[in-house]
Amino acid sequence: MGKRMTNKSLKKLLQDYPLLRSITKYQEVCWINEKKNELPVATIKEVNMEEAIKRLQRFAPVIAEWFPETHSDFGLIESSLQQIPLFKQAMEKKENQIFFGNWFVKSDHQLPISGSVKARGGIYEVLKFAEKLALENKLIDQKESYRKLLFPSIKSFFADFTIIVGSTGNLGLSIGIIGRKLGFQVIVHMSKDAKTWKKDKLKEIGATVVEHDADYSVAVEQGRKEAEKDSFCYFIDDENSTHLFEGYATAAYRLEEQLHAKQILVDENHPLFVYLPCGVGGAPGGIAYGLKKVFQKNVHCFFAEPTHSPAMLTRLYTNIKDISVQDLQLDNQTEADGLAVGKASEFVADHIGSFISGCYTISDNELFRLQALLFETEKEYLEPSALAGFYGPITIKSYTEKEKLYENMPQSTHVFWGTGGMLVPEGIRQEQLDFGKTML
Ligand SMILES: Cc1ncc(COP(=O)(O)O)c(C=O)c1O
């Protein structure tokens, strides 16, 4: 909204949008998108998603060479889809209810290279930028192998360019790792929520970290300003980038293949529910956009946010442009550092508002409880942000009733997007798990 909201205008807002009353008390809520229609959104053309897939394939031999963990997938950056029956059973016991359908985690917490969903968009955009520079300067040819990018001469060419990004941590890590590998200078503007280990990792690989004692929106703004000063700087705009969005969207094709390989049907009688943790909205927005293209009305996408940072929910529910959680006098303080975003991306809100099924919020304590339960049952560690999706089936009951999906729920599939965790140091993992265990 820009200008700070007065108490009077906040009071009026709470009258007009009753759900905000619970939101301003940090209570968990679930908002269902009453305006959802099933029209496809055509602003990002399908061709871009296919182009993105082809681009990632062109880079695959280089990625395989640099990152041996991608060998088994021939240089593609992909994660597995794993069923989590023990977690489901434990949830049924704890919640004292039966949950329908099969539950899976899409394991982007183990995504090669940087261990988070942000690798999809962030790495893709850096590769796209590198490709553009290299083609324009005739350093590579699309018809030849991109292995030439491994030559030191190309690395020194890229060293004249600087990539700048604002981040709560994981996007910065993804861009830092691939950017430095290619030879770029990388500057990451970090919000105050960013964890020290993420900053240390970036410094270790030779990226410059600019620390801000302010939230994510300020970090992005400062990065944008810095990049404007120098024509050799390229700014990756987490709030507005169509390139990031394309990179995230490609995940949908891969999920389709993985479901198919497991002989899991998605159609009118077999609904697919996907639960995505949401910060500024780029990652969940791009993935949901891709999923809608692939599965259309048979996929139901929900975004999950912390009770202290419900930026996308507030934006979509009120339909007020640029509204922030600070406008609601919320503090935007959460242990889910990747989701500590006060203002949602307008670009993403525009792209997903017409088809998103809903958004819900989850308290930090619930994140830690779910984290411990998932680890105890399935031996999977995810960072706190990544647990937000796992609350979905508990909270979306009113949606399945409203959409009259009840009959098809026994044949439903539920995918929780596991968005990060692989790189979290052991000591921090243990502390979090010990805390979560106290709530089991
Ligand atoms: C672990 C994790 N999950 C989810 C997200 C949300 O992504 P976005 O900010 O694009 O909505 C982030 C963002 O950094 C993250 O780090």
GROMACS .gro file of C-alpha atoms and ligand atoms in nm:
model
  456
    1MET     CA    1   0.000   0.000   0.000
    2GLY     CA    2   0.301   0.222   0.036
    3LYS     CA    3   0.196   0.473   0.303
    4ARG     CA    4   0.167   0.340   0.660
    5MET     CA    5  -0.189   0.256   0.751
    6THR     CA    6  -0.359   0.454   1.028
    7ASN     CA    7  -0.545   0.278   1.312
    8LYS     CA    8  -0.868   0.407   1.161
    9SER     CA    9  -0.804   0.260   0.820
   10LEU     CA   10  -0.692  -0.069   0.977
   11LYS     CA   11  -1.019  -0.084   1.170
   12LYS     CA   12  -1.212  -0.033   0.847
   13LEU     CA   13  -1.007  -0.304   0.677
   14LEU     CA   14  -1.086  -0.549   0.957
   15GLN     CA   15  -1.456  -0.470   0.913
   16ASP     CA   16  -1.443  -0.525   0.538
   17TYR     CA   17  -1.233  -0.842   0.559
   18PRO     CA   18  -1.335  -1.036   0.871
   19LEU     CA   19  -1.068  -1.307   0.833
   20LEU     CA   20  -0.808  -1.037   0.898
   21ARG     CA   21  -0.929  -1.019   1.260
   22SER     CA   22  -0.787  -1.365   1.326
   23ILE     CA   23  -0.482  -1.292   1.113
   24THR     CA   24  -0.396  -0.984   1.318
   25LYS     CA   25  -0.410  -1.201   1.633
   26TYR     CA   26  -0.154  -1.440   1.477
   27GLN     CA   27  -0.417  -1.715   1.467
   28GLU     CA   28  -0.400  -1.990   1.208
   29VAL     CA   29  -0.649  -1.941   0.925
   30CYS     CA   30  -0.740  -2.098   0.594
   31TRP     CA   31  -0.861  -1.874   0.315
   32ILE     CA   32  -1.046  -2.032   0.024
   33ASN     CA   33  -1.033  -1.850  -0.308
   34GLU     CA   34  -1.399  -1.779  -0.381
   35LYS     CA   35  -1.305  -1.615  -0.711
   36LYS     CA   36  -1.121  -1.918  -0.843
   37ASN     CA   37  -1.217  -1.996  -1.198
   38GLU     CA   38  -1.060  -2.261  -1.409
   39LEU     CA   39  -0.960  -2.043  -1.703
   40PRO     CA   40  -0.597  -2.090  -1.795
   41VAL     CA   41  -0.383  -1.783  -1.746
   42ALA     CA   42  -0.201  -1.711  -2.066
   43THR     CA   43   0.037  -1.431  -1.978
   44ILE     CA   44   0.341  -1.656  -1.970
   45LYS     CA   45   0.324  -1.854  -2.289
   46GLU     CA   46   0.363  -2.229  -2.276
   47VAL     CA   47   0.651  -2.207  -2.517
   48ASN     CA   48   0.861  -2.049  -2.242
   49MET     CA   49   0.822  -2.353  -2.020
   50GLU     CA   50   0.931  -2.576  -2.302
   51GLU     CA   51   1.217  -2.344  -2.388
   52ALA     CA   52   1.321  -2.357  -2.024
   53ILE     CA   53   1.332  -2.737  -2.033
   54LYS     CA   54   1.544  -2.726  -2.350
   55ARG     CA   55   1.779  -2.468  -2.200
   56LEU     CA   56   1.835  -2.682  -1.889
   57GLN     CA   57   1.908  -2.977  -2.117
   58ARG     CA   58   2.168  -2.776  -2.311
   59PHE     CA   59   2.348  -2.699  -1.985
   60ALA     CA   60   2.314  -3.053  -1.846
   61PRO     CA   61   2.662  -3.178  -1.954
   62VAL     CA   62   2.825  -2.880  -1.783
   63ILE     CA   63   2.617  -2.923  -1.467
   64ALA     CA   64   2.704  -3.295  -1.458
   65GLU     CA   65   3.074  -3.210  -1.480
   66TRP     CA   66   3.062  -2.950  -1.202
   67PHE     CA   67   2.817  -3.123  -0.970
   68PRO     CA   68   2.874  -3.501  -0.954
   69GLU     CA   69   2.555  -3.545  -0.750
   70THR     CA   70   2.365  -3.476  -1.075
   71HIS     CA   71   2.540  -3.761  -1.267
   72SER     CA   72   2.258  -4.008  -1.212
   73ASP     CA   73   2.015  -3.765  -1.378
   74PHE     CA   74   2.266  -3.674  -1.655
   75GLY     CA   75   2.308  -3.319  -1.528
   76LEU     CA   76   1.941  -3.242  -1.471
   77ILE     CA   77   1.866  -3.076  -1.140
   78GLU     CA   78   1.580  -3.287  -1.007
   79SER     CA   79   1.450  -3.438  -0.685
   80SER     CA   80   1.260  -3.756  -0.610
   81LEU     CA   81   0.895  -3.803  -0.520
   82GLN     CA   82   0.868  -4.016  -0.209
   83GLN     CA   83   0.568  -4.167  -0.042
   84ILE     CA   84   0.546  -4.097   0.332
   85PRO     CA   85   0.305  -4.357   0.477
   86LEU     CA   86   0.458  -4.362   0.825
   87PHE     CA   87   0.420  -3.987   0.863
   88LYS     CA   88   0.060  -4.013   0.745
   89GLN     CA   89  -0.015  -4.286   0.999
   90ALA     CA   90   0.144  -4.082   1.277
   91MET     CA   91  -0.058  -3.774   1.179
   92GLU     CA   92  -0.379  -3.976   1.184
   93LYS     CA   93  -0.297  -4.094   1.533
   94LYS     CA   94  -0.200  -3.749   1.660
   95GLU     CA   95  -0.494  -3.570   1.502
   96ASN     CA   96  -0.733  -3.854   1.576
   97GLN     CA   97  -0.877  -3.854   1.226
   98ILE     CA   98  -0.844  -4.043   0.897
   99PHE     CA   99  -0.678  -3.860   0.610
  100PHE     CA  100  -0.772  -3.979   0.265
  101GLY     CA  101  -0.542  -4.052  -0.026
  102ASN     CA  102  -0.171  -4.114  -0.073
  103TRP     CA  103   0.080  -3.871   0.070
  104PHE     CA  104   0.408  -3.782  -0.098
  105VAL     CA  105   0.691  -3.540  -0.039
  106LYS     CA  106   0.845  -3.377  -0.345
  107SER     CA  107   1.200  -3.375  -0.220
  108ASP     CA  108   1.332  -3.037  -0.323
  109HIS     CA  109   1.491  -3.027   0.023
  110GLN     CA  110   1.744  -3.257  -0.145
  111LEU     CA  111   1.758  -3.081  -0.478
  112PRO     CA  112   2.117  -3.109  -0.603
  113ILE     CA  113   2.358  -2.815  -0.583
  114SER     CA  114   2.188  -2.597  -0.323
  115GLY     CA  115   1.932  -2.816  -0.146
  116SER     CA  116   1.628  -2.596  -0.187
  117VAL     CA  117   1.345  -2.518  -0.427
  118LYS     CA  118   1.520  -2.190  -0.504
  119ALA     CA  119   1.775  -2.390  -0.706
  120ARG     CA  120   1.505  -2.438  -0.972
  121GLY     CA  121   1.446  -2.070  -1.046
  122GLY     CA  122   1.777  -1.921  -0.929
  123ILE     CA  123   2.008  -2.156  -1.115
  124TYR     CA  124   1.789  -2.139  -1.424
  125GLU     CA  125   1.802  -1.758  -1.439
  126VAL     CA  126   2.182  -1.749  -1.397
  127LEU     CA  127   2.219  -2.008  -1.676
  128LYS     CA  128   1.988  -1.807  -1.900
  129PHE     CA  129   2.192  -1.491  -1.840
  130ALA     CA  130   2.521  -1.677  -1.900
  131GLU     CA  131   2.385  -1.827  -2.221
  132LYS     CA  132   2.273  -1.488  -2.352
  133LEU     CA  133   2.615  -1.332  -2.283
  134ALA     CA  134   2.804  -1.627  -2.430
  135LEU     CA  135   2.589  -1.642  -2.745
  136GLU     CA  136   2.603  -1.266  -2.804
  137ASN     CA  137   2.981  -1.278  -2.774
  138LYS     CA  138   3.007  -1.589  -2.992
  139LEU     CA  139   3.172  -1.790  -2.715
  140ILE     CA  140   2.930  -2.079  -2.764
  141ASP     CA  141   2.697  -2.197  -3.033
  142GLN     CA  142   2.356  -2.350  -2.958
  143LYS     CA  143   2.429  -2.630  -3.205
  144GLU     CA  144   2.749  -2.732  -3.026
  145SER     CA  145   2.806  -2.879  -2.682
  146TYR     CA  146   2.803  -2.625  -2.400
  147ARG     CA  147   3.107  -2.801  -2.248
  148LYS     CA  148   3.307  -2.505  -2.380
  149LEU     CA  149   3.174  -2.322  -2.072
  150LEU     CA  150   3.419  -2.529  -1.871
  151PHE     CA  151   3.713  -2.344  -2.037
  152PRO     CA  152   3.898  -2.102  -1.806
  153SER     CA  153   3.884  -1.832  -2.079
  154ILE     CA  154   3.505  -1.821  -2.056
  155LYS     CA  155   3.522  -1.808  -1.677
  156SER     CA  156   3.746  -1.501  -1.699
  157PHE     CA  157   3.506  -1.342  -1.950
  158PHE     CA  158   3.216  -1.382  -1.704
  159ALA     CA  159   3.431  -1.238  -1.423
  160ASP     CA  160   3.368  -0.888  -1.561
  161PHE     CA  161   2.998  -0.921  -1.481
  162THR     CA  162   2.827  -0.904  -1.144
  163ILE     CA  163   2.505  -1.074  -1.050
  164ILE     CA  164   2.310  -0.908  -0.769
  165VAL     CA  165   2.018  -1.050  -0.575
  166GLY     CA  166   1.817  -0.978  -0.259
  167SER     CA  167   1.734  -1.286  -0.054
  168THR     CA  168   1.629  -1.436   0.278
  169GLY     CA  169   1.899  -1.697   0.217
  170ASN     CA  170   1.818  -1.985  -0.015
  171LEU     CA  171   1.784  -1.789  -0.339
  172GLY     CA  172   2.114  -1.618  -0.260
  173LEU     CA  173   2.278  -1.956  -0.199
  174SER     CA  174   2.151  -2.100  -0.528
  175ILE     CA  175   2.261  -1.799  -0.729
  176GLY     CA  176   2.590  -1.770  -0.542
  177ILE     CA  177   2.687  -2.133  -0.600
  178ILE     CA  178   2.611  -2.146  -0.973
  179GLY     CA  179   2.717  -1.785  -1.036
  180ARG     CA  180   3.061  -1.836  -0.881
  181LYS     CA  181   3.106  -2.167  -1.064
  182LEU     CA  182   3.052  -1.988  -1.394
  183GLY     CA  183   3.298  -1.717  -1.289
  184PHE     CA  184   3.061  -1.425  -1.218
  185GLN     CA  185   3.102  -1.187  -0.927
  186VAL     CA  186   2.801  -1.233  -0.701
  187ILE     CA  187   2.660  -0.987  -0.448
  188VAL     CA  188   2.379  -1.106  -0.220
  189HIS     CA  189   2.177  -0.854  -0.019
  190MET     CA  190   2.053  -1.049   0.281
  191SER     CA  191   1.755  -0.964   0.500
  192LYS     CA  192   1.795  -0.972   0.879
  193ASP     CA  193   1.614  -1.308   0.887
  194ALA     CA  194   1.886  -1.483   0.687
  195LYS     CA  195   2.065  -1.748   0.891
  196THR     CA  196   2.434  -1.701   0.967
  197TRP     CA  197   2.533  -2.037   0.818
  198LYS     CA  198   2.380  -1.935   0.484
  199LYS     CA  199   2.583  -1.611   0.484
  200ASP     CA  200   2.900  -1.799   0.584
  201LYS     CA  201   2.854  -2.051   0.304
  202LEU     CA  202   2.823  -1.770   0.050
  203LYS     CA  203   3.134  -1.593   0.179
  204GLU     CA  204   3.324  -1.924   0.164
  205ILE     CA  205   3.258  -1.956  -0.209
  206GLY     CA  206   3.366  -1.600  -0.280
  207ALA     CA  207   3.033  -1.419  -0.298
  208THR     CA  208   2.992  -1.079  -0.134
  209VAL     CA  209   2.725  -1.066   0.134
  210VAL     CA  210   2.563  -0.733   0.220
  211GLU     CA  211   2.377  -0.765   0.549
  212HIS     CA  212   2.072  -0.550   0.614
  213ASP     CA  213   1.915  -0.492   0.950
  214ALA     CA  214   1.579  -0.489   0.777
  215ASP     CA  215   1.337  -0.728   0.618
  216TYR     CA  216   1.341  -0.897   0.279
  217SER     CA  217   1.167  -0.616   0.085
  218VAL     CA  218   1.443  -0.373   0.189
  219ALA     CA  219   1.718  -0.620   0.092
  220VAL     CA  220   1.563  -0.659  -0.255
  221GLU     CA  221   1.520  -0.284  -0.295
  222GLN     CA  222   1.884  -0.217  -0.201
  223GLY     CA  223   2.003  -0.485  -0.444
  224ARG     CA  224   1.793  -0.336  -0.723
  225LYS     CA  225   1.936   0.014  -0.654
  226GLU     CA  226   2.294  -0.112  -0.653
  227ALA     CA  227   2.248  -0.294  -0.984
  228GLU     CA  228   2.103   0.016  -1.154
  229LYS     CA  229   2.434   0.199  -1.108
  230ASP     CA  230   2.642  -0.031  -1.330
  231SER     CA  231   2.569  -0.170  -1.678
  232PHE     CA  232   2.786  -0.476  -1.601
  233CYS     CA  233   2.550  -0.569  -1.318
  234TYR     CA  234   2.259  -0.805  -1.365
  235PHE     CA  235   1.985  -0.795  -1.103
  236ILE     CA  236   1.782  -1.107  -1.033
  237ASP     CA  237   1.450  -0.972  -0.921
  238ASP     CA  238   1.280  -1.221  -0.690
  239GLU     CA  239   0.970  -0.997  -0.685
  240ASN     CA  240   0.922  -0.963  -1.061
  241SER     CA  241   1.128  -1.208  -1.261
  242THR     CA  242   0.962  -1.407  -1.540
  243HIS     CA  243   1.287  -1.605  -1.577
  244LEU     CA  244   1.275  -1.731  -1.218
  245PHE     CA  245   0.908  -1.813  -1.274
  246GLU     CA  246   0.987  -2.019  -1.586
  247GLY     CA  247   1.255  -2.212  -1.400
  248TYR     CA  248   1.017  -2.302  -1.118
  249ALA     CA  249   0.735  -2.390  -1.361
  250THR     CA  250   0.940  -2.668  -1.526
  251ALA     CA  251   0.897  -2.870  -1.206
  252ALA     CA  252   0.542  -2.945  -1.316
  253TYR     CA  253   0.649  -3.155  -1.615
  254ARG     CA  254   0.884  -3.351  -1.394
  255LEU     CA  255   0.615  -3.414  -1.134
  256GLU     CA  256   0.384  -3.533  -1.410
  257GLU     CA  257   0.648  -3.786  -1.523
  258GLN     CA  258   0.710  -3.903  -1.168
  259LEU     CA  259   0.341  -3.955  -1.093
  260HIS     CA  260   0.302  -4.138  -1.421
  261ALA     CA  261   0.599  -4.365  -1.340
  262LYS     CA  262   0.429  -4.454  -1.011
  263GLN     CA  263   0.105  -4.521  -1.201
  264ILE     CA  264  -0.077  -4.251  -1.012
  265LEU     CA  265  -0.375  -4.117  -1.197
  266VAL     CA  266  -0.471  -3.751  -1.191
  267ASP     CA  267  -0.811  -3.684  -1.344
  268GLU     CA  268  -1.160  -3.572  -1.248
  269ASN     CA  269  -1.205  -3.868  -1.012
  270HIS     CA  270  -0.848  -3.861  -0.885
  271PRO     CA  271  -0.773  -3.509  -0.762
  272LEU     CA  272  -0.419  -3.394  -0.694
  273PHE     CA  273  -0.356  -3.161  -0.400
  274VAL     CA  274  -0.026  -2.974  -0.385
  275TYR     CA  275   0.083  -2.776  -0.079
  276LEU     CA  276   0.356  -2.516  -0.132
  277PRO     CA  277   0.536  -2.302   0.128
  278CYS     CA  278   0.518  -1.938   0.018
  279GLY     CA  279   0.749  -1.643   0.082
  280VAL     CA  280   0.740  -1.372  -0.183
  281GLY     CA  281   0.555  -1.619  -0.406
  282GLY     CA  282   0.794  -1.684  -0.696
  283ALA     CA  283   0.872  -2.050  -0.626
  284PRO     CA  284   0.521  -2.166  -0.530
  285GLY     CA  285   0.371  -1.937  -0.795
  286GLY     CA  286   0.584  -2.073  -1.078
  287ILE     CA  287   0.531  -2.433  -0.972
  288ALA     CA  288   0.155  -2.386  -0.932
  289TYR     CA  289   0.139  -2.213  -1.269
  290GLY     CA  290   0.315  -2.508  -1.434
  291LEU     CA  291   0.094  -2.757  -1.252
  292LYS     CA  292  -0.221  -2.581  -1.373
  293LYS     CA  293  -0.095  -2.600  -1.730
  294VAL     CA  294  -0.033  -2.971  -1.693
  295PHE     CA  295  -0.322  -3.092  -1.474
  296GLN     CA  296  -0.574  -2.808  -1.521
  297LYS     CA  297  -0.883  -2.834  -1.301
  298ASN     CA  298  -0.770  -3.164  -1.150
  299VAL     CA  299  -0.494  -3.003  -0.945
  300HIS     CA  300  -0.569  -2.799  -0.633
  301CYS     CA  301  -0.280  -2.578  -0.521
  302PHE     CA  302  -0.253  -2.428  -0.175
  303PHE     CA  303   0.009  -2.185  -0.047
  304ALA     CA  304   0.126  -2.207   0.314
  305GLU     CA  305   0.266  -1.917   0.516
  306PRO     CA  306   0.368  -1.854   0.879
  307THR     CA  307   0.110  -1.681   1.101
  308HIS     CA  308   0.359  -1.395   1.140
  309SER     CA  309   0.410  -1.341   0.764
  310PRO     CA  310   0.087  -1.410   0.574
  311ALA     CA  311   0.181  -1.180   0.285
  312MET     CA  312   0.031  -1.367  -0.010
  313LEU     CA  313  -0.285  -1.464   0.177
  314THR     CA  314  -0.346  -1.101   0.274
  315ARG     CA  315  -0.276  -0.980  -0.079
  316LEU     CA  316  -0.505  -1.231  -0.250
  317TYR     CA  317  -0.784  -1.212   0.008
  318THR     CA  318  -0.809  -0.833   0.011
  319ASN     CA  319  -0.706  -0.781  -0.350
  320ILE     CA  320  -0.525  -0.465  -0.233
  321LYS     CA  321  -0.207  -0.407  -0.430
  322ASP     CA  322   0.119  -0.381  -0.233
  323ILE     CA  323  -0.047  -0.446   0.103
  324SER     CA  324   0.203  -0.572   0.358
  325VAL     CA  325   0.177  -0.766   0.682
  326GLN     CA  326   0.325  -0.460   0.851
  327ASP     CA  327   0.011  -0.271   0.736
  328LEU     CA  328  -0.179  -0.515   0.959
  329GLN     CA  329   0.066  -0.439   1.241
  330LEU     CA  330   0.211  -0.789   1.222
  331ASP     CA  331   0.581  -0.825   1.304
  332ASN     CA  332   0.696  -1.054   1.017
  333GLN     CA  333   0.914  -1.246   1.267
  334THR     CA  334   0.935  -1.619   1.208
  335GLU     CA  335   1.184  -1.903   1.237
  336ALA     CA  336   1.077  -1.998   0.884
  337ASP     CA  337   1.342  -1.764   0.740
  338GLY     CA  338   1.259  -1.841   0.375
  339LEU     CA  339   0.899  -1.735   0.432
  340ALA     CA  340   0.976  -1.418   0.630
  341VAL     CA  341   0.839  -1.187   0.364
  342GLY     CA  342   0.609  -0.895   0.446
  343LYS     CA  343   0.485  -0.810   0.097
  344ALA     CA  344   0.395  -1.059  -0.174
  345SER     CA  345   0.508  -1.029  -0.533
  346GLU     CA  346   0.248  -0.837  -0.737
  347PHE     CA  347   0.369  -1.018  -1.046
  348VAL     CA  348   0.296  -1.356  -0.886
  349ALA     CA  349  -0.035  -1.246  -0.732
  350ASP     CA  350  -0.149  -1.140  -1.081
  351HIS     CA  351  -0.050  -1.472  -1.231
  352ILE     CA  352  -0.199  -1.709  -0.979
  353GLY     CA  353  -0.497  -1.519  -0.832
  354SER     CA  354  -0.740  -1.672  -1.079
  355PHE     CA  355  -0.660  -2.036  -1.012
  356ILE     CA  356  -0.506  -2.077  -0.668
  357SER     CA  357  -0.736  -2.285  -0.444
  358GLY     CA  358  -0.643  -2.107  -0.124
  359CYS     CA  359  -0.380  -2.006   0.130
  360TYR     CA  360  -0.346  -2.103   0.493
  361THR     CA  361  -0.122  -2.009   0.781
  362ILE     CA  362   0.069  -2.218   1.032
  363SER     CA  363   0.235  -2.123   1.362
  364ASP     CA  364   0.610  -2.163   1.412
  365ASN     CA  365   0.550  -2.422   1.687
  366GLU     CA  366   0.351  -2.636   1.445
  367LEU     CA  367   0.639  -2.615   1.195
  368PHE     CA  368   0.877  -2.755   1.456
  369ARG     CA  369   0.629  -3.021   1.567
  370LEU     CA  370   0.581  -3.142   1.208
  371GLN     CA  371   0.955  -3.128   1.150
  372ALA     CA  372   1.019  -3.361   1.444
  373LEU     CA  373   0.734  -3.594   1.346
  374LEU     CA  374   0.854  -3.625   0.988
  375PHE     CA  375   1.206  -3.697   1.105
  376GLU     CA  376   1.092  -3.949   1.363
  377THR     CA  377   0.872  -4.138   1.115
  378GLU     CA  378   1.041  -4.105   0.774
  379LYS     CA  379   1.396  -4.001   0.875
  380GLU     CA  380   1.368  -3.695   0.652
  381TYR     CA  381   1.505  -3.362   0.771
  382LEU     CA  382   1.354  -3.044   0.624
  383GLU     CA  383   1.420  -2.687   0.736
  384PRO     CA  384   1.131  -2.517   0.923
  385SER     CA  385   1.001  -2.320   0.619
  386ALA     CA  386   0.963  -2.642   0.426
  387LEU     CA  387   0.722  -2.795   0.677
  388ALA     CA  388   0.449  -2.539   0.611
  389GLY     CA  389   0.297  -2.751   0.334
  390PHE     CA  390   0.255  -3.056   0.558
  391TYR     CA  391  -0.028  -2.888   0.746
  392GLY     CA  392  -0.248  -2.882   0.434
  393PRO     CA  393  -0.478  -3.181   0.487
  394ILE     CA  394  -0.553  -3.066   0.843
  395THR     CA  395  -0.663  -2.723   0.736
  396ILE     CA  396  -0.839  -2.747   0.397
  397LYS     CA  397  -1.151  -2.944   0.499
  398SER     CA  398  -1.389  -2.658   0.413
  399TYR     CA  399  -1.243  -2.648   0.062
  400THR     CA  400  -1.312  -3.013  -0.016
  401GLU     CA  401  -1.669  -2.964   0.103
  402LYS     CA  402  -1.718  -2.645  -0.096
  403GLU     CA  403  -1.578  -2.801  -0.414
  404LYS     CA  404  -1.782  -3.118  -0.354
  405LEU     CA  405  -1.468  -3.327  -0.377
  406TYR     CA  406  -1.563  -3.544  -0.085
  407GLU     CA  407  -1.650  -3.855  -0.290
  408ASN     CA  408  -1.315  -3.847  -0.468
  409MET     CA  409  -1.100  -3.794  -0.162
  410PRO     CA  410  -1.023  -4.166  -0.110
  411GLN     CA  411  -0.858  -4.164  -0.457
  412SER     CA  412  -0.678  -3.835  -0.401
  413THR     CA  413  -0.303  -3.772  -0.407
  414HIS     CA  414  -0.137  -3.517  -0.180
  415VAL     CA  415   0.205  -3.373  -0.258
  416PHE     CA  416   0.388  -3.166   0.004
  417TRP     CA  417   0.658  -2.957  -0.155
  418GLY     CA  418   0.969  -3.010   0.061
  419THR     CA  419   1.142  -2.683  -0.020
  420GLY     CA  420   1.473  -2.688   0.166
  421GLY     CA  421   1.704  -2.842   0.422
  422MET     CA  422   1.990  -3.041   0.271
  423LEU     CA  423   2.260  -2.787   0.352
  424VAL     CA  424   2.153  -2.707   0.709
  425PRO     CA  425   2.447  -2.786   0.945
  426GLU     CA  426   2.408  -3.085   1.176
  427GLY     CA  427   2.419  -2.888   1.504
  428ILE     CA  428   2.132  -2.662   1.395
  429ARG     CA  429   1.927  -2.961   1.276
  430GLN     CA  430   1.966  -3.130   1.612
  431GLU     CA  431   1.865  -2.821   1.808
  432GLN     CA  432   1.549  -2.783   1.600
  433LEU     CA  433   1.458  -3.151   1.623
  434ASP     CA  434   1.510  -3.152   2.000
  435PHE     CA  435   1.277  -2.855   2.031
  436GLY     CA  436   1.013  -3.012   1.804
  437LYS     CA  437   1.026  -3.339   2.001
  438THR     CA  438   0.912  -3.158   2.313
  439MET     CA  439   0.580  -3.099   2.135
  440LEU     CA  440   0.514  -3.453   2.013
  441LIG     C1  441   1.294  -2.325   0.214
  441LIG     C2  442   1.208  -2.230   0.138
  441LIG     N1  443   1.080  -2.263   0.113
  441LIG     C3  444   0.999  -2.181   0.046
  441LIG     C4  445   1.041  -2.057   0.001
  441LIG     C5  446   0.942  -1.967  -0.068
  441LIG     O1  447   0.977  -1.926  -0.197
  441LIG     P1  448   0.928  -1.787  -0.248
  441LIG     O2  449   0.996  -1.682  -0.165
  441LIG     O3  450   0.969  -1.781  -0.390
  441LIG     O4  451   0.782  -1.782  -0.227
  441LIG     C6  452   1.172  -2.017   0.027
  441LIG     C7  453   1.222  -1.887  -0.015
  441LIG     O5  454   1.335  -1.851   0.006
  441LIG     C8  455   1.258  -2.106   0.097
  441LIG     O6  456   1.384  -2.073   0.126
   0.00000   0.00000   0.00000
